[in-house]
């Protein structure tokens, strides 16, 4: 099999021919049909997450076909699966037992602790994979498995909200906009200052308003979702939301948050982060996706151009989601 590998922080991906991994117990071997590119992959590249066990194959938004299965796997060869970020949890700690396996201290994540989907084959624990309909197109389904899911969880944690500000209009934002619009909520999109293309894109997807992230919101917002890894957006978003409103940070890594007056937090405003996902999130969201109203806009790259895809994501030149497709 072929895999694209990070060997250390700050290094580009390198292709490697590898033996197919051995399957134990609940493992399945997946032929990767498509793998979404996520900002987290850039954080792994740049060494911005703690204790990355290099060498590591990134990729945690995988759609593929099961080609082999361990004896105890609840999924069989021929099945179609989705692989998301959550790769394994202990099932025994207080967080796991309380239905918060996303917060398990022992959790392992695909493309971070477990080799991921920047490859033509990958191994996964079937108990953490999602069975998918065979008819779903691989490339447009892949971004739902992280960008879609994290957006979905962020929106849930924002609580009751009619007017939602979205800060950073990339992969997650463009999918959560579709979820919010479908639910009848209004979206106000904040992009990098001067990014007319992203603002136009947000309006096309049904945003009420789109503008620069340093501009005042055109009205008081009920909640804010921040997807850009820019800490300065937190106090900005806090000033945009009404009393009792939530600012939800959807990224795994963010630059430091500048200090701000307590008065901006006063009035029961909230700041919270979203960490990972639970399998329940995955099942709930993929059931919503099966209704067919979510259509991620994608730019596909052959797997061989994974470094280019990451560079394009970093420069902000991708509208929507980048997706890697191995040669069949
Ligand atoms: Zn991701
Ligand atoms: Zn646990």
PDB file of C-alpha atoms and ligand atoms in Angstrom:
ATOM      1  CA  UNK A   1       0.000   0.000   0.000  1.00  0.00           C
ATOM      2  CA  UNK A   2       1.054   3.614  -0.403  1.00  0.00           C
ATOM      3  CA  UNK A   3       0.897   6.176   2.416  1.00  0.00           C
ATOM      4  CA  UNK A   4       1.928   9.823   2.693  1.00  0.00           C
ATOM      5  CA  UNK A   5       3.795  10.389   5.913  1.00  0.00           C
ATOM      6  CA  UNK A   6       4.907  13.240   8.165  1.00  0.00           C
ATOM      7  CA  UNK A   7       8.308  12.369   9.674  1.00  0.00           C
ATOM      8  CA  UNK A   8       8.633  15.364  11.950  1.00  0.00           C
ATOM      9  CA  UNK A   9       7.303  18.837  12.714  1.00  0.00           C
ATOM     10  CA  UNK A  10       7.595  21.355   9.893  1.00  0.00           C
ATOM     11  CA  UNK A  11       8.296  18.726   7.233  1.00  0.00           C
ATOM     12  CA  UNK A  12       6.336  18.047   4.058  1.00  0.00           C
ATOM     13  CA  UNK A  13       4.619  14.709   3.460  1.00  0.00           C
ATOM     14  CA  UNK A  14       6.762  11.952   1.986  1.00  0.00           C
ATOM     15  CA  UNK A  15       5.283   8.978   0.070  1.00  0.00           C
ATOM     16  CA  UNK A  16       6.078   5.491   1.327  1.00  0.00           C
ATOM     17  CA  UNK A  17       5.359   1.983   0.145  1.00  0.00           C
ATOM     18  CA  UNK A  18       4.257  -0.018   3.180  1.00  0.00           C
ATOM     19  CA  UNK A  19       3.081  -3.499   4.088  1.00  0.00           C
ATOM     20  CA  UNK A  20      -0.658  -3.665   4.628  1.00  0.00           C
ATOM     21  CA  UNK A  21      -1.272  -3.557   8.394  1.00  0.00           C
ATOM     22  CA  UNK A  22      -2.198  -6.750  10.221  1.00  0.00           C
ATOM     23  CA  UNK A  23      -5.759  -6.897  11.476  1.00  0.00           C
ATOM     24  CA  UNK A  24      -6.622  -7.758  15.043  1.00  0.00           C
ATOM     25  CA  UNK A  25      -9.987  -8.208  16.763  1.00  0.00           C
ATOM     26  CA  UNK A  26     -12.156  -5.273  15.780  1.00  0.00           C
ATOM     27  CA  UNK A  27      -9.899  -3.951  13.015  1.00  0.00           C
ATOM     28  CA  UNK A  28     -10.926  -3.476   9.424  1.00  0.00           C
ATOM     29  CA  UNK A  29      -8.797  -2.692   6.388  1.00  0.00           C
ATOM     30  CA  UNK A  30     -10.293   0.028   4.211  1.00  0.00           C
ATOM     31  CA  UNK A  31      -9.620   0.845   0.569  1.00  0.00           C
ATOM     32  CA  UNK A  32      -9.625   4.630   0.704  1.00  0.00           C
ATOM     33  CA  UNK A  33     -11.897   6.193  -1.925  1.00  0.00           C
ATOM     34  CA  UNK A  34     -11.535   9.775  -0.683  1.00  0.00           C
ATOM     35  CA  UNK A  35     -10.008  11.616   2.261  1.00  0.00           C
ATOM     36  CA  UNK A  36     -10.824  15.195   3.205  1.00  0.00           C
ATOM     37  CA  UNK A  37      -8.095  17.696   4.050  1.00  0.00           C
ATOM     38  CA  UNK A  38      -8.540  19.431   7.409  1.00  0.00           C
ATOM     39  CA  UNK A  39      -6.811  22.361   9.100  1.00  0.00           C
ATOM     40  CA  UNK A  40      -5.873  19.901  11.844  1.00  0.00           C
ATOM     41  CA  UNK A  41      -3.650  18.138   9.290  1.00  0.00           C
ATOM     42  CA  UNK A  42      -1.721  21.409   9.028  1.00  0.00           C
ATOM     43  CA  UNK A  43      -1.419  21.549  12.829  1.00  0.00           C
ATOM     44  CA  UNK A  44       0.021  17.998  12.732  1.00  0.00           C
ATOM     45  CA  UNK A  45       2.417  19.081   9.994  1.00  0.00           C
ATOM     46  CA  UNK A  46       3.512  22.118  11.973  1.00  0.00           C
ATOM     47  CA  UNK A  47       3.831  20.203  15.260  1.00  0.00           C
ATOM     48  CA  UNK A  48       1.209  22.365  16.956  1.00  0.00           C
ATOM     49  CA  UNK A  49      -0.519  19.475  18.783  1.00  0.00           C
ATOM     50  CA  UNK A  50       1.050  17.794  21.830  1.00  0.00           C
ATOM     51  CA  UNK A  51       2.937  14.480  21.584  1.00  0.00           C
ATOM     52  CA  UNK A  52       2.525  13.672  17.893  1.00  0.00           C
ATOM     53  CA  UNK A  53       4.007  10.164  17.453  1.00  0.00           C
ATOM     54  CA  UNK A  54       5.907  10.795  14.183  1.00  0.00           C
ATOM     55  CA  UNK A  55       6.060   9.164  11.693  1.00  0.00           C
ATOM     56  CA  UNK A  56       2.310   9.635  11.213  1.00  0.00           C
ATOM     57  CA  UNK A  57      -0.053   9.408   8.246  1.00  0.00           C
ATOM     58  CA  UNK A  58      -2.593  12.279   8.548  1.00  0.00           C
ATOM     59  CA  UNK A  59      -6.200  12.156   7.408  1.00  0.00           C
ATOM     60  CA  UNK A  60      -9.402  11.735   9.405  1.00  0.00           C
ATOM     61  CA  UNK A  61     -12.256  12.264   6.921  1.00  0.00           C
ATOM     62  CA  UNK A  62     -12.230   9.008   5.017  1.00  0.00           C
ATOM     63  CA  UNK A  63     -14.791   7.281   2.858  1.00  0.00           C
ATOM     64  CA  UNK A  64     -13.848   3.806   1.727  1.00  0.00           C
ATOM     65  CA  UNK A  65     -14.739   0.210   1.133  1.00  0.00           C
ATOM     66  CA  UNK A  66     -13.917  -2.493   3.656  1.00  0.00           C
ATOM     67  CA  UNK A  67     -11.625  -5.065   2.040  1.00  0.00           C
ATOM     68  CA  UNK A  68     -10.785  -7.221   5.074  1.00  0.00           C
ATOM     69  CA  UNK A  69     -12.028  -7.529   8.644  1.00  0.00           C
ATOM     70  CA  UNK A  70     -10.757  -8.972  11.931  1.00  0.00           C
ATOM     71  CA  UNK A  71     -12.699 -11.773  13.622  1.00  0.00           C
ATOM     72  CA  UNK A  72     -14.574  -9.502  16.031  1.00  0.00           C
ATOM     73  CA  UNK A  73     -15.253  -6.598  13.660  1.00  0.00           C
ATOM     74  CA  UNK A  74     -18.935  -5.632  13.494  1.00  0.00           C
ATOM     75  CA  UNK A  75     -18.446  -4.569   9.850  1.00  0.00           C
ATOM     76  CA  UNK A  76     -17.802  -6.945   6.938  1.00  0.00           C
ATOM     77  CA  UNK A  77     -15.787  -6.825   3.710  1.00  0.00           C
ATOM     78  CA  UNK A  78     -17.822  -5.090   1.016  1.00  0.00           C
ATOM     79  CA  UNK A  79     -19.371  -2.594   3.461  1.00  0.00           C
ATOM     80  CA  UNK A  80     -18.913   1.120   2.869  1.00  0.00           C
ATOM     81  CA  UNK A  81     -17.629   3.083   5.848  1.00  0.00           C
ATOM     82  CA  UNK A  82     -16.762   6.574   6.977  1.00  0.00           C
ATOM     83  CA  UNK A  83     -13.825   7.198   9.294  1.00  0.00           C
ATOM     84  CA  UNK A  84     -13.758  10.334  11.434  1.00  0.00           C
ATOM     85  CA  UNK A  85     -11.332  11.841  13.950  1.00  0.00           C
ATOM     86  CA  UNK A  86     -12.263   9.666  16.939  1.00  0.00           C
ATOM     87  CA  UNK A  87     -10.297   6.422  16.630  1.00  0.00           C
ATOM     88  CA  UNK A  88     -10.530   4.804  20.038  1.00  0.00           C
ATOM     89  CA  UNK A  89     -11.703   5.551  23.586  1.00  0.00           C
ATOM     90  CA  UNK A  90     -11.237   3.592  26.821  1.00  0.00           C
ATOM     91  CA  UNK A  91     -14.953   3.105  27.514  1.00  0.00           C
ATOM     92  CA  UNK A  92     -14.260   2.941  31.266  1.00  0.00           C
ATOM     93  CA  UNK A  93     -13.362   6.420  32.513  1.00  0.00           C
ATOM     94  CA  UNK A  94     -15.918   8.806  34.008  1.00  0.00           C
ATOM     95  CA  UNK A  95     -16.126  10.835  30.769  1.00  0.00           C
ATOM     96  CA  UNK A  96     -16.733   7.744  28.620  1.00  0.00           C
ATOM     97  CA  UNK A  97     -19.355   6.418  31.031  1.00  0.00           C
ATOM     98  CA  UNK A  98     -21.139   9.786  31.064  1.00  0.00           C
ATOM     99  CA  UNK A  99     -21.508   9.851  27.269  1.00  0.00           C
ATOM    100  CA  UNK A 100     -18.619  12.284  26.807  1.00  0.00           C
ATOM    101  CA  UNK A 101     -16.163   9.960  25.101  1.00  0.00           C
ATOM    102  CA  UNK A 102     -14.933  12.971  23.103  1.00  0.00           C
ATOM    103  CA  UNK A 103     -13.232  14.055  26.354  1.00  0.00           C
ATOM    104  CA  UNK A 104     -11.673  10.670  27.252  1.00  0.00           C
ATOM    105  CA  UNK A 105      -8.064  11.266  28.402  1.00  0.00           C
ATOM    106  CA  UNK A 106      -6.954   8.027  26.745  1.00  0.00           C
ATOM    107  CA  UNK A 107      -8.718   8.728  23.425  1.00  0.00           C
ATOM    108  CA  UNK A 108      -6.742   8.150  20.235  1.00  0.00           C
ATOM    109  CA  UNK A 109      -7.433  10.011  17.020  1.00  0.00           C
ATOM    110  CA  UNK A 110      -7.028   9.112  13.367  1.00  0.00           C
ATOM    111  CA  UNK A 111      -4.308  11.006  11.590  1.00  0.00           C
ATOM    112  CA  UNK A 112      -2.805  12.075  14.942  1.00  0.00           C
ATOM    113  CA  UNK A 113      -2.179   8.939  17.040  1.00  0.00           C
ATOM    114  CA  UNK A 114      -3.384   6.360  14.507  1.00  0.00           C
ATOM    115  CA  UNK A 115      -2.282   6.356  10.856  1.00  0.00           C
ATOM    116  CA  UNK A 116      -5.013   8.004   8.799  1.00  0.00           C
ATOM    117  CA  UNK A 117      -6.385   8.311   5.318  1.00  0.00           C
ATOM    118  CA  UNK A 118      -3.640  10.033   3.293  1.00  0.00           C
ATOM    119  CA  UNK A 119      -3.098   6.564   1.851  1.00  0.00           C
ATOM    120  CA  UNK A 120      -4.722   4.070  -0.466  1.00  0.00           C
ATOM    121  CA  UNK A 121      -5.384   1.681   2.449  1.00  0.00           C
ATOM    122  CA  UNK A 122      -5.928   2.299   6.135  1.00  0.00           C
ATOM    123  CA  UNK A 123      -6.696   0.259   9.213  1.00  0.00           C
ATOM    124  CA  UNK A 124      -9.378   1.342  11.670  1.00  0.00           C
ATOM    125  CA  UNK A 125     -11.238  -0.055  14.665  1.00  0.00           C
ATOM    126  CA  UNK A 126     -14.628  -0.882  13.167  1.00  0.00           C
ATOM    127  CA  UNK A 127     -16.431   0.104  16.369  1.00  0.00           C
ATOM    128  CA  UNK A 128     -15.460   3.716  15.636  1.00  0.00           C
ATOM    129  CA  UNK A 129     -16.419   3.703  11.946  1.00  0.00           C
ATOM    130  CA  UNK A 130     -19.760   4.729  10.471  1.00  0.00           C
ATOM    131  CA  UNK A 131     -21.602   2.512   7.996  1.00  0.00           C
ATOM    132  CA  UNK A 132     -22.419   4.552   4.888  1.00  0.00           C
ATOM    133  CA  UNK A 133     -24.837   4.107   2.063  1.00  0.00           C
ATOM    134  CA  UNK A 134     -23.143   2.700  -1.029  1.00  0.00           C
ATOM    135  CA  UNK A 135     -24.771   5.375  -3.204  1.00  0.00           C
ATOM    136  CA  UNK A 136     -23.141   8.331  -1.443  1.00  0.00           C
ATOM    137  CA  UNK A 137     -20.452   9.909  -3.626  1.00  0.00           C
ATOM    138  CA  UNK A 138     -17.122   9.444  -1.843  1.00  0.00           C
ATOM    139  CA  UNK A 139     -15.494  12.815  -2.515  1.00  0.00           C
ATOM    140  CA  UNK A 140     -18.406  15.006  -1.418  1.00  0.00           C
ATOM    141  CA  UNK A 141     -19.142  12.817   1.608  1.00  0.00           C
ATOM    142  CA  UNK A 142     -15.588  12.849   3.005  1.00  0.00           C
ATOM    143  CA  UNK A 143     -15.646  16.476   4.295  1.00  0.00           C
ATOM    144  CA  UNK A 144     -18.774  15.715   6.299  1.00  0.00           C
ATOM    145  CA  UNK A 145     -16.721  13.425   8.544  1.00  0.00           C
ATOM    146  CA  UNK A 146     -14.801  16.228  10.247  1.00  0.00           C
ATOM    147  CA  UNK A 147     -15.679  19.629   8.857  1.00  0.00           C
ATOM    148  CA  UNK A 148     -19.351  18.684   8.841  1.00  0.00           C
ATOM    149  CA  UNK A 149     -19.322  16.934  12.194  1.00  0.00           C
ATOM    150  CA  UNK A 150     -17.383  19.598  14.091  1.00  0.00           C
ATOM    151  CA  UNK A 151     -19.617  22.276  12.582  1.00  0.00           C
ATOM    152  CA  UNK A 152     -22.670  20.263  13.638  1.00  0.00           C
ATOM    153  CA  UNK A 153     -21.397  19.822  17.209  1.00  0.00           C
ATOM    154  CA  UNK A 154     -20.468  23.525  17.387  1.00  0.00           C
ATOM    155  CA  UNK A 155     -23.941  24.515  16.242  1.00  0.00           C
ATOM    156  CA  UNK A 156     -25.543  22.233  18.838  1.00  0.00           C
ATOM    157  CA  UNK A 157     -23.407  23.759  21.589  1.00  0.00           C
ATOM    158  CA  UNK A 158     -24.364  27.271  20.489  1.00  0.00           C
ATOM    159  CA  UNK A 159     -27.849  26.551  21.877  1.00  0.00           C
ATOM    160  CA  UNK A 160     -31.003  28.360  20.835  1.00  0.00           C
ATOM    161  CA  UNK A 161     -29.934  30.870  18.226  1.00  0.00           C
ATOM    162  CA  UNK A 162     -31.659  32.581  15.344  1.00  0.00           C
ATOM    163  CA  UNK A 163     -28.787  34.810  14.166  1.00  0.00           C
ATOM    164  CA  UNK A 164     -25.465  33.002  14.046  1.00  0.00           C
ATOM    165  CA  UNK A 165     -22.097  34.597  13.340  1.00  0.00           C
ATOM    166  CA  UNK A 166     -19.514  32.372  11.664  1.00  0.00           C
ATOM    167  CA  UNK A 167     -15.880  33.504  11.865  1.00  0.00           C
ATOM    168  CA  UNK A 168     -13.590  31.949   9.280  1.00  0.00           C
ATOM    169  CA  UNK A 169     -15.425  30.723   6.213  1.00  0.00           C
ATOM    170  CA  UNK A 170     -13.674  27.478   5.249  1.00  0.00           C
ATOM    171  CA  UNK A 171     -14.613  23.843   5.125  1.00  0.00           C
ATOM    172  CA  UNK A 172     -16.555  23.548   8.411  1.00  0.00           C
ATOM    173  CA  UNK A 173     -18.247  26.931   7.983  1.00  0.00           C
ATOM    174  CA  UNK A 174     -19.598  26.251   4.521  1.00  0.00           C
ATOM    175  CA  UNK A 175     -21.204  22.989   5.654  1.00  0.00           C
ATOM    176  CA  UNK A 176     -22.610  24.319   8.942  1.00  0.00           C
ATOM    177  CA  UNK A 177     -24.113  27.209   6.971  1.00  0.00           C
ATOM    178  CA  UNK A 178     -26.130  24.653   5.022  1.00  0.00           C
ATOM    179  CA  UNK A 179     -27.222  22.932   8.259  1.00  0.00           C
ATOM    180  CA  UNK A 180     -28.242  26.256   9.836  1.00  0.00           C
ATOM    181  CA  UNK A 181     -30.092  27.496   6.751  1.00  0.00           C
ATOM    182  CA  UNK A 182     -31.954  24.178   6.541  1.00  0.00           C
ATOM    183  CA  UNK A 183     -33.084  24.740  10.156  1.00  0.00           C
ATOM    184  CA  UNK A 184     -34.254  28.265   9.285  1.00  0.00           C
ATOM    185  CA  UNK A 185     -31.413  30.052  11.112  1.00  0.00           C
ATOM    186  CA  UNK A 186     -29.680  33.157   9.760  1.00  0.00           C
ATOM    187  CA  UNK A 187     -25.939  33.158   9.075  1.00  0.00           C
ATOM    188  CA  UNK A 188     -23.587  36.149   9.255  1.00  0.00           C
ATOM    189  CA  UNK A 189     -20.221  35.249   7.733  1.00  0.00           C
ATOM    190  CA  UNK A 190     -16.961  36.926   8.788  1.00  0.00           C
ATOM    191  CA  UNK A 191     -13.911  36.242   6.616  1.00  0.00           C
ATOM    192  CA  UNK A 192     -10.294  37.362   6.394  1.00  0.00           C
ATOM    193  CA  UNK A 193     -10.468  41.104   5.668  1.00  0.00           C
ATOM    194  CA  UNK A 194     -10.770  41.679   1.939  1.00  0.00           C
ATOM    195  CA  UNK A 195     -11.503  38.039   1.030  1.00  0.00           C
ATOM    196  CA  UNK A 196     -14.252  38.921  -1.440  1.00  0.00           C
ATOM    197  CA  UNK A 197     -14.267  35.405  -2.884  1.00  0.00           C
ATOM    198  CA  UNK A 198     -15.098  33.795   0.463  1.00  0.00           C
ATOM    199  CA  UNK A 199     -17.708  36.481   1.189  1.00  0.00           C
ATOM    200  CA  UNK A 200     -19.355  35.890  -2.177  1.00  0.00           C
ATOM    201  CA  UNK A 201     -19.280  32.150  -1.500  1.00  0.00           C
ATOM    202  CA  UNK A 202     -21.021  32.647   1.873  1.00  0.00           C
ATOM    203  CA  UNK A 203     -23.765  34.711   0.244  1.00  0.00           C
ATOM    204  CA  UNK A 204     -24.254  32.061  -2.451  1.00  0.00           C
ATOM    205  CA  UNK A 205     -24.811  29.509   0.323  1.00  0.00           C
ATOM    206  CA  UNK A 206     -27.553  31.640   1.828  1.00  0.00           C
ATOM    207  CA  UNK A 207     -25.768  33.827   4.380  1.00  0.00           C
ATOM    208  CA  UNK A 208     -27.749  36.989   5.215  1.00  0.00           C
ATOM    209  CA  UNK A 209     -24.577  39.024   5.320  1.00  0.00           C
ATOM    210  CA  UNK A 210     -20.871  38.523   4.686  1.00  0.00           C
ATOM    211  CA  UNK A 211     -18.037  40.877   5.578  1.00  0.00           C
ATOM    212  CA  UNK A 212     -14.565  41.363   7.024  1.00  0.00           C
ATOM    213  CA  UNK A 213     -13.807  39.801  10.407  1.00  0.00           C
ATOM    214  CA  UNK A 214     -12.777  43.192  11.799  1.00  0.00           C
ATOM    215  CA  UNK A 215     -16.067  44.829  10.770  1.00  0.00           C
ATOM    216  CA  UNK A 216     -18.892  45.371  13.248  1.00  0.00           C
ATOM    217  CA  UNK A 217     -21.680  42.814  13.004  1.00  0.00           C
ATOM    218  CA  UNK A 218     -24.656  44.323  11.145  1.00  0.00           C
ATOM    219  CA  UNK A 219     -26.971  43.312  14.008  1.00  0.00           C
ATOM    220  CA  UNK A 220     -26.755  41.736  17.429  1.00  0.00           C
ATOM    221  CA  UNK A 221     -26.006  38.011  17.124  1.00  0.00           C
ATOM    222  CA  UNK A 222     -27.399  35.190  19.254  1.00  0.00           C
ATOM    223  CA  UNK A 223     -24.293  33.021  18.959  1.00  0.00           C
ATOM    224  CA  UNK A 224     -20.892  32.933  17.315  1.00  0.00           C
ATOM    225  CA  UNK A 225     -18.976  29.972  15.885  1.00  0.00           C
ATOM    226  CA  UNK A 226     -15.242  30.528  15.398  1.00  0.00           C
ATOM    227  CA  UNK A 227     -13.469  28.220  12.961  1.00  0.00           C
ATOM    228  CA  UNK A 228     -10.446  30.385  12.120  1.00  0.00           C
ATOM    229  CA  UNK A 229      -7.442  29.596  14.386  1.00  0.00           C
ATOM    230  CA  UNK A 230      -7.197  33.252  15.398  1.00  0.00           C
ATOM    231  CA  UNK A 231      -7.493  33.997  19.124  1.00  0.00           C
ATOM    232  CA  UNK A 232      -8.196  37.710  18.526  1.00  0.00           C
ATOM    233  CA  UNK A 233     -11.574  36.691  17.083  1.00  0.00           C
ATOM    234  CA  UNK A 234     -12.782  35.532  20.518  1.00  0.00           C
ATOM    235  CA  UNK A 235     -13.137  38.984  22.163  1.00  0.00           C
ATOM    236  CA  UNK A 236     -14.392  40.346  18.809  1.00  0.00           C
ATOM    237  CA  UNK A 237     -17.124  37.686  18.620  1.00  0.00           C
ATOM    238  CA  UNK A 238     -17.964  38.235  22.277  1.00  0.00           C
ATOM    239  CA  UNK A 239     -18.722  41.889  21.507  1.00  0.00           C
ATOM    240  CA  UNK A 240     -20.974  40.792  18.628  1.00  0.00           C
ATOM    241  CA  UNK A 241     -23.225  38.455  20.669  1.00  0.00           C
ATOM    242  CA  UNK A 242     -26.180  39.418  22.820  1.00  0.00           C
ATOM    243  CA  UNK A 243     -26.458  38.840  26.563  1.00  0.00           C
ATOM    244  CA  UNK A 244     -26.622  35.131  27.296  1.00  0.00           C
ATOM    245  CA  UNK A 245     -25.125  34.293  23.906  1.00  0.00           C
ATOM    246  CA  UNK A 246     -22.356  31.748  23.356  1.00  0.00           C
ATOM    247  CA  UNK A 247     -19.063  32.039  21.501  1.00  0.00           C
ATOM    248  CA  UNK A 248     -18.105  28.519  20.409  1.00  0.00           C
ATOM    249  CA  UNK A 249     -14.518  27.819  19.310  1.00  0.00           C
ATOM    250  CA  UNK A 250     -14.477  24.901  16.875  1.00  0.00           C
ATOM    251  CA  UNK A 251     -10.753  24.538  16.202  1.00  0.00           C
ATOM    252  CA  UNK A 252      -8.294  22.224  17.929  1.00  0.00           C
ATOM    253  CA  UNK A 253      -5.598  24.901  18.016  1.00  0.00           C
ATOM    254  CA  UNK A 254      -5.781  28.677  18.182  1.00  0.00           C
ATOM    255  CA  UNK A 255      -3.344  31.534  18.672  1.00  0.00           C
ATOM    256  CA  UNK A 256      -3.459  33.146  22.135  1.00  0.00           C
ATOM    257  CA  UNK A 257      -6.581  35.079  23.026  1.00  0.00           C
ATOM    258  CA  UNK A 258      -5.831  38.722  23.845  1.00  0.00           C
ATOM    259  CA  UNK A 259      -7.136  40.073  27.142  1.00  0.00           C
ATOM    260  CA  UNK A 260     -10.421  41.972  27.116  1.00  0.00           C
ATOM    261  CA  UNK A 261     -12.598  43.868  29.597  1.00  0.00           C
ATOM    262  CA  UNK A 262     -14.805  41.752  31.832  1.00  0.00           C
ATOM    263  CA  UNK A 263     -17.720  43.917  30.728  1.00  0.00           C
ATOM    264  CA  UNK A 264     -17.592  42.142  27.354  1.00  0.00           C
ATOM    265  CA  UNK A 265     -18.212  38.781  29.040  1.00  0.00           C
ATOM    266  CA  UNK A 266     -20.715  40.164  31.537  1.00  0.00           C
ATOM    267  CA  UNK A 267     -24.388  39.493  30.891  1.00  0.00           C
ATOM    268  CA  UNK A 268     -23.973  35.714  31.040  1.00  0.00           C
ATOM    269  CA  UNK A 269     -22.154  35.551  27.748  1.00  0.00           C
ATOM    270  CA  UNK A 270     -20.205  32.312  27.347  1.00  0.00           C
ATOM    271  CA  UNK A 271     -17.000  31.211  25.690  1.00  0.00           C
ATOM    272  CA  UNK A 272     -16.549  27.504  25.111  1.00  0.00           C
ATOM    273  CA  UNK A 273     -14.568  25.134  22.963  1.00  0.00           C
ATOM    274  CA  UNK A 274     -15.671  22.083  21.017  1.00  0.00           C
ATOM    275  CA  UNK A 275     -13.405  19.087  21.398  1.00  0.00           C
ATOM    276  CA  UNK A 276     -13.587  16.127  19.051  1.00  0.00           C
ATOM    277  CA  UNK A 277     -16.804  14.181  18.583  1.00  0.00           C
ATOM    278  CA  UNK A 278     -18.704  11.310  20.093  1.00  0.00           C
ATOM    279  CA  UNK A 279     -19.926   8.364  18.072  1.00  0.00           C
ATOM    280  CA  UNK A 280     -23.449   9.599  18.794  1.00  0.00           C
ATOM    281  CA  UNK A 281     -22.587  12.888  17.035  1.00  0.00           C
ATOM    282  CA  UNK A 282     -21.398  10.852  14.073  1.00  0.00           C
ATOM    283  CA  UNK A 283     -24.520   8.719  13.863  1.00  0.00           C
ATOM    284  CA  UNK A 284     -26.839  11.716  14.300  1.00  0.00           C
ATOM    285  CA  UNK A 285     -25.025  13.818  11.722  1.00  0.00           C
ATOM    286  CA  UNK A 286     -24.581  11.107   9.103  1.00  0.00           C
ATOM    287  CA  UNK A 287     -28.317  10.370   9.416  1.00  0.00           C
ATOM    288  CA  UNK A 288     -28.925  14.061   8.664  1.00  0.00           C
ATOM    289  CA  UNK A 289     -26.513  13.869   5.727  1.00  0.00           C
ATOM    290  CA  UNK A 290     -28.467  10.925   4.350  1.00  0.00           C
ATOM    291  CA  UNK A 291     -31.436  13.289   3.901  1.00  0.00           C
ATOM    292  CA  UNK A 292     -29.428  14.712   1.008  1.00  0.00           C
ATOM    293  CA  UNK A 293     -29.602  18.480   1.568  1.00  0.00           C
ATOM    294  CA  UNK A 294     -25.907  18.882   2.383  1.00  0.00           C
ATOM    295  CA  UNK A 295     -23.685  19.446  -0.625  1.00  0.00           C
ATOM    296  CA  UNK A 296     -20.085  20.280   0.281  1.00  0.00           C
ATOM    297  CA  UNK A 297     -18.269  22.266  -2.420  1.00  0.00           C
ATOM    298  CA  UNK A 298     -15.051  20.413  -3.040  1.00  0.00           C
ATOM    299  CA  UNK A 299     -11.750  20.755  -4.850  1.00  0.00           C
ATOM    300  CA  UNK A 300     -10.251  17.311  -5.491  1.00  0.00           C
ATOM    301  CA  UNK A 301      -6.544  16.517  -5.653  1.00  0.00           C
ATOM    302  CA  UNK A 302      -4.885  13.232  -6.554  1.00  0.00           C
ATOM    303  CA  UNK A 303      -3.332  11.729  -3.403  1.00  0.00           C
ATOM    304  CA  UNK A 304       0.084  12.407  -4.996  1.00  0.00           C
ATOM    305  CA  UNK A 305      -0.628  16.150  -4.648  1.00  0.00           C
ATOM    306  CA  UNK A 306      -1.333  16.054  -0.903  1.00  0.00           C
ATOM    307  CA  UNK A 307       1.407  18.614  -0.142  1.00  0.00           C
ATOM    308  CA  UNK A 308      -0.131  21.000  -2.674  1.00  0.00           C
ATOM    309  CA  UNK A 309      -3.582  20.546  -1.127  1.00  0.00           C
ATOM    310  CA  UNK A 310      -2.174  21.451   2.308  1.00  0.00           C
ATOM    311  CA  UNK A 311      -0.387  24.496   0.881  1.00  0.00           C
ATOM    312  CA  UNK A 312      -3.603  25.672  -0.799  1.00  0.00           C
ATOM    313  CA  UNK A 313      -5.538  25.209   2.452  1.00  0.00           C
ATOM    314  CA  UNK A 314      -2.932  27.259   4.314  1.00  0.00           C
ATOM    315  CA  UNK A 315      -3.018  30.097   1.791  1.00  0.00           C
ATOM    316  CA  UNK A 316      -6.815  30.258   1.935  1.00  0.00           C
ATOM    317  CA  UNK A 317      -7.217  29.688  -1.793  1.00  0.00           C
ATOM    318  CA  UNK A 318      -9.720  26.825  -1.413  1.00  0.00           C
ATOM    319  CA  UNK A 319     -13.428  27.656  -1.326  1.00  0.00           C
ATOM    320  CA  UNK A 320     -15.160  24.863   0.575  1.00  0.00           C
ATOM    321  CA  UNK A 321     -13.288  21.615   1.175  1.00  0.00           C
ATOM    322  CA  UNK A 322     -10.194  19.986  -0.332  1.00  0.00           C
ATOM    323  CA  UNK A 323     -10.407  16.241  -0.882  1.00  0.00           C
ATOM    324  CA  UNK A 324      -7.668  13.752  -1.763  1.00  0.00           C
ATOM    325  CA  UNK A 325      -8.501  10.905  -4.100  1.00  0.00           C
ATOM    326  CA  UNK A 326      -6.091   7.962  -4.500  1.00  0.00           C
ATOM    327  CA  UNK A 327      -5.657   6.502  -7.969  1.00  0.00           C
ATOM    328  CA  UNK A 328      -8.098   3.581  -8.335  1.00  0.00           C
TER     329      UNK A 328
HETATM  330 ZN1  LIG B   1     -10.578  17.686  11.057  1.00  0.00          ZN
HETATM  331 ZN1  LIG B   2     -12.429   7.053  28.492  1.00  0.00          ZN
END
